[in-house]
């Protein structure tokens, strides 16, 4: 049985050399569970967040942790099960207007791509009208909105209102995620679903894709 604790701790310590060494070790093991490795990376990222809040880590450390997560997922992606090549369809993803956080969004993007979605990542601080245009141009029927700041909730609400104004709300499934998101906020925003972790987001979007 593979133990993933060292991977979690290495990422939490922002020890790039140790993270890559652990990934080399576990990906060489025939008993590799890629989803468990992803979970270990997410737990490591949680450690980074805790140390940032306590003042031990700084903004530069957060940025580095995001880069390290991206490298880790790139190494794990070939071992993830699921459809490939965008067989589950297109999905638009972004961090909403007035929010500049992208670590969580990037994790979700990687897992959605591994599951078989073609993800159109619009980036951070994305205005509602830009999102509407992307949905129209791409033909995507699923929209993922991310935000870490509380004020992101209002931006999410305005985005859903923009979908209504454009006459496409009924044909788009909307899921929101991020630290401040709750069932109550989901109702306030007018979204179809909400999630606090990447695995749940993938599950919800996969279910929608199979029905669309």
GROMACS .gro file of C-alpha atoms in nm:
model
  212
    1UNK     CA    1   0.000   0.000   0.000
    2UNK     CA    2   0.126   0.346  -0.092
    3UNK     CA    3   0.140   0.607   0.182
    4UNK     CA    4   0.087   0.966   0.068
    5UNK     CA    5   0.167   1.146   0.393
    6UNK     CA    6   0.518   1.243   0.279
    7UNK     CA    7   0.377   1.404  -0.035
    8UNK     CA    8   0.134   1.611   0.172
    9UNK     CA    9   0.403   1.724   0.412
   10UNK     CA   10   0.653   1.805   0.136
   11UNK     CA   11   0.401   2.025  -0.039
   12UNK     CA   12   0.306   2.190   0.287
   13UNK     CA   13   0.675   2.265   0.343
   14UNK     CA   14   0.703   2.401  -0.015
   15UNK     CA   15   0.992   2.160  -0.067
   16UNK     CA   16   0.991   2.130  -0.445
   17UNK     CA   17   1.268   1.869  -0.459
   18UNK     CA   18   1.091   1.648  -0.204
   19UNK     CA   19   0.754   1.686  -0.378
   20UNK     CA   20   0.896   1.575  -0.712
   21UNK     CA   21   1.087   1.288  -0.550
   22UNK     CA   22   0.769   1.163  -0.383
   23UNK     CA   23   0.577   1.192  -0.708
   24UNK     CA   24   0.845   0.993  -0.887
   25UNK     CA   25   0.821   0.726  -0.619
   26UNK     CA   26   0.443   0.690  -0.615
   27UNK     CA   27   0.389   0.713  -0.991
   28UNK     CA   28   0.637   0.429  -1.035
   29UNK     CA   29   0.429   0.207  -0.804
   30UNK     CA   30   0.171  -0.014  -0.983
   31UNK     CA   31  -0.068   0.040  -0.691
   32UNK     CA   32  -0.079   0.415  -0.753
   33UNK     CA   33  -0.413   0.578  -0.675
   34UNK     CA   34  -0.392   0.909  -0.860
   35UNK     CA   35  -0.696   1.050  -0.683
   36UNK     CA   36  -0.538   0.975  -0.344
   37UNK     CA   37  -0.224   1.153  -0.459
   38UNK     CA   38  -0.434   1.451  -0.566
   39UNK     CA   39  -0.602   1.451  -0.224
   40UNK     CA   40  -0.260   1.452  -0.057
   41UNK     CA   41  -0.159   1.753  -0.266
   42UNK     CA   42  -0.478   1.933  -0.166
   43UNK     CA   43  -0.410   1.857   0.201
   44UNK     CA   44  -0.060   1.995   0.156
   45UNK     CA   45  -0.207   2.308   0.006
   46UNK     CA   46  -0.432   2.340   0.311
   47UNK     CA   47  -0.119   2.342   0.527
   48UNK     CA   48   0.019   2.624   0.313
   49UNK     CA   49  -0.304   2.818   0.367
   50UNK     CA   50  -0.288   2.768   0.743
   51UNK     CA   51   0.071   2.888   0.756
   52UNK     CA   52  -0.017   3.191   0.548
   53UNK     CA   53  -0.299   3.282   0.786
   54UNK     CA   54  -0.067   3.243   1.085
   55UNK     CA   55   0.192   3.473   0.927
   56UNK     CA   56   0.452   3.201   0.871
   57UNK     CA   57   0.410   3.216   0.492
   58UNK     CA   58   0.368   3.523   0.271
   59UNK     CA   59   0.206   3.606  -0.063
   60UNK     CA   60   0.513   3.491  -0.254
   61UNK     CA   61   0.482   3.152  -0.084
   62UNK     CA   62   0.118   3.126  -0.195
   63UNK     CA   63   0.216   3.199  -0.552
   64UNK     CA   64   0.494   2.941  -0.537
   65UNK     CA   65   0.255   2.683  -0.391
   66UNK     CA   66   0.025   2.738  -0.688
   67UNK     CA   67   0.310   2.676  -0.931
   68UNK     CA   68   0.415   2.368  -0.736
   69UNK     CA   69   0.058   2.235  -0.743
   70UNK     CA   70   0.042   2.285  -1.119
   71UNK     CA   71   0.366   2.091  -1.164
   72UNK     CA   72   0.239   1.813  -0.939
   73UNK     CA   73  -0.089   1.780  -1.125
   74UNK     CA   74   0.091   1.778  -1.459
   75UNK     CA   75   0.289   1.479  -1.335
   76UNK     CA   76  -0.021   1.301  -1.204
   77UNK     CA   77  -0.255   1.377  -1.493
   78UNK     CA   78  -0.142   1.086  -1.716
   79UNK     CA   79  -0.230   0.846  -1.434
   80UNK     CA   80  -0.580   0.979  -1.371
   81UNK     CA   81  -0.870   0.768  -1.489
   82UNK     CA   82  -1.152   0.905  -1.696
   83UNK     CA   83  -1.233   1.007  -2.047
   84UNK     CA   84  -0.980   1.203  -2.248
   85UNK     CA   85  -0.983   1.455  -2.527
   86UNK     CA   86  -1.278   1.658  -2.404
   87UNK     CA   87  -1.525   1.373  -2.453
   88UNK     CA   88  -1.750   1.509  -2.178
   89UNK     CA   89  -1.787   1.839  -2.362
   90UNK     CA   90  -1.683   2.197  -2.307
   91UNK     CA   91  -1.691   2.384  -1.977
   92UNK     CA   92  -1.614   2.750  -1.904
   93UNK     CA   93  -1.425   2.819  -1.582
   94UNK     CA   94  -1.300   3.138  -1.418
   95UNK     CA   95  -1.244   3.339  -1.104
   96UNK     CA   96  -1.507   3.611  -1.100
   97UNK     CA   97  -1.474   3.989  -1.121
   98UNK     CA   98  -1.282   4.157  -0.835
   99UNK     CA   99  -1.117   3.833  -0.717
  100UNK     CA  100  -0.756   3.754  -0.810
  101UNK     CA  101  -0.720   3.408  -0.654
  102UNK     CA  102  -0.655   3.116  -0.885
  103UNK     CA  103  -0.500   2.827  -0.691
  104UNK     CA  104  -0.833   2.656  -0.622
  105UNK     CA  105  -0.952   2.723  -0.975
  106UNK     CA  106  -0.638   2.571  -1.119
  107UNK     CA  107  -0.684   2.255  -0.915
  108UNK     CA  108  -1.042   2.222  -1.036
  109UNK     CA  109  -0.936   2.283  -1.396
  110UNK     CA  110  -0.677   2.008  -1.386
  111UNK     CA  111  -0.918   1.756  -1.238
  112UNK     CA  112  -1.194   1.848  -1.483
  113UNK     CA  113  -0.954   1.802  -1.774
  114UNK     CA  114  -0.843   1.468  -1.635
  115UNK     CA  115  -1.208   1.364  -1.609
  116UNK     CA  116  -1.261   1.435  -1.978
  117UNK     CA  117  -1.378   1.796  -2.007
  118UNK     CA  118  -1.243   2.054  -2.248
  119UNK     CA  119  -1.198   2.345  -2.007
  120UNK     CA  120  -1.197   2.703  -2.129
  121UNK     CA  121  -1.017   2.878  -1.842
  122UNK     CA  122  -1.082   3.252  -1.865
  123UNK     CA  123  -0.846   3.332  -1.579
  124UNK     CA  124  -0.906   3.569  -1.287
  125UNK     CA  125  -1.105   3.890  -1.233
  126UNK     CA  126  -1.339   3.805  -1.521
  127UNK     CA  127  -1.632   4.036  -1.596
  128UNK     CA  128  -1.984   3.893  -1.647
  129UNK     CA  129  -2.001   4.011  -2.008
  130UNK     CA  130  -1.676   3.830  -2.089
  131UNK     CA  131  -1.820   3.510  -1.946
  132UNK     CA  132  -2.140   3.546  -2.147
  133UNK     CA  133  -1.940   3.597  -2.467
  134UNK     CA  134  -1.726   3.290  -2.394
  135UNK     CA  135  -2.032   3.073  -2.339
  136UNK     CA  136  -2.194   3.191  -2.661
  137UNK     CA  137  -1.879   3.149  -2.870
  138UNK     CA  138  -1.782   2.809  -2.729
  139UNK     CA  139  -2.124   2.651  -2.702
  140UNK     CA  140  -2.034   2.528  -2.353
  141UNK     CA  141  -2.332   2.437  -2.137
  142UNK     CA  142  -2.156   2.429  -1.799
  143UNK     CA  143  -2.009   2.727  -1.615
  144UNK     CA  144  -1.784   2.708  -1.311
  145UNK     CA  145  -1.739   3.027  -1.106
  146UNK     CA  146  -1.467   3.049  -0.843
  147UNK     CA  147  -1.403   3.305  -0.572
  148UNK     CA  148  -1.221   3.327  -0.240
  149UNK     CA  149  -1.324   3.673  -0.124
  150UNK     CA  150  -1.670   3.736   0.021
  151UNK     CA  151  -1.729   4.011  -0.235
  152UNK     CA  152  -1.698   3.742  -0.503
  153UNK     CA  153  -2.050   3.632  -0.412
  154UNK     CA  154  -2.192   3.955  -0.552
  155UNK     CA  155  -1.987   3.913  -0.869
  156UNK     CA  156  -2.125   3.562  -0.905
  157UNK     CA  157  -2.480   3.694  -0.865
  158UNK     CA  158  -2.419   3.959  -1.129
  159UNK     CA  159  -2.280   3.694  -1.364
  160UNK     CA  160  -2.595   3.482  -1.333
  161UNK     CA  161  -2.803   3.797  -1.392
  162UNK     CA  162  -2.597   3.862  -1.705
  163UNK     CA  163  -2.680   3.511  -1.828
  164UNK     CA  164  -3.049   3.589  -1.780
  165UNK     CA  165  -3.018   3.922  -1.960
  166UNK     CA  166  -2.849   3.746  -2.251
  167UNK     CA  167  -3.130   3.492  -2.270
  168UNK     CA  168  -2.907   3.189  -2.208
  169UNK     CA  169  -2.956   3.118  -1.836
  170UNK     CA  170  -3.194   2.826  -1.892
  171UNK     CA  171  -2.945   2.640  -2.111
  172UNK     CA  172  -2.642   2.682  -1.882
  173UNK     CA  173  -2.568   2.483  -1.567
  174UNK     CA  174  -2.383   2.698  -1.311
  175UNK     CA  175  -2.170   2.570  -1.024
  176UNK     CA  176  -1.994   2.802  -0.779
  177UNK     CA  177  -1.703   2.724  -0.550
  178UNK     CA  178  -1.457   2.880  -0.309
  179UNK     CA  179  -1.403   2.951   0.056
  180UNK     CA  180  -1.710   3.171   0.121
  181UNK     CA  181  -1.957   2.956  -0.073
  182UNK     CA  182  -2.251   2.799   0.114
  183UNK     CA  183  -2.594   2.663   0.025
  184UNK     CA  184  -2.742   2.999   0.124
  185UNK     CA  185  -2.504   3.188  -0.104
  186UNK     CA  186  -2.579   2.943  -0.384
  187UNK     CA  187  -2.946   3.034  -0.357
  188UNK     CA  188  -2.861   3.406  -0.342
  189UNK     CA  189  -2.643   3.383  -0.651
  190UNK     CA  190  -2.902   3.178  -0.839
  191UNK     CA  191  -2.656   2.899  -0.922
  192UNK     CA  192  -2.756   2.536  -0.980
  193UNK     CA  193  -2.498   2.386  -0.743
  194UNK     CA  194  -2.211   2.472  -0.513
  195UNK     CA  195  -1.898   2.290  -0.399
  196UNK     CA  196  -1.610   2.334  -0.158
  197UNK     CA  197  -1.369   2.086  -0.314
  198UNK     CA  198  -1.247   1.983  -0.656
  199UNK     CA  199  -1.361   1.620  -0.641
  200UNK     CA  200  -1.722   1.720  -0.570
  201UNK     CA  201  -1.711   1.976  -0.851
  202UNK     CA  202  -1.600   1.709  -1.097
  203UNK     CA  203  -1.874   1.474  -0.980
  204UNK     CA  204  -2.146   1.735  -1.024
  205UNK     CA  205  -2.022   1.847  -1.366
  206UNK     CA  206  -1.987   1.489  -1.487
  207UNK     CA  207  -2.346   1.423  -1.386
  208UNK     CA  208  -2.464   1.727  -1.580
  209UNK     CA  209  -2.258   1.634  -1.886
  210UNK     CA  210  -2.419   1.292  -1.899
  211UNK     CA  211  -2.764   1.455  -1.905
  212UNK     CA  212  -2.696   1.735  -2.153
   0.00000   0.00000   0.00000
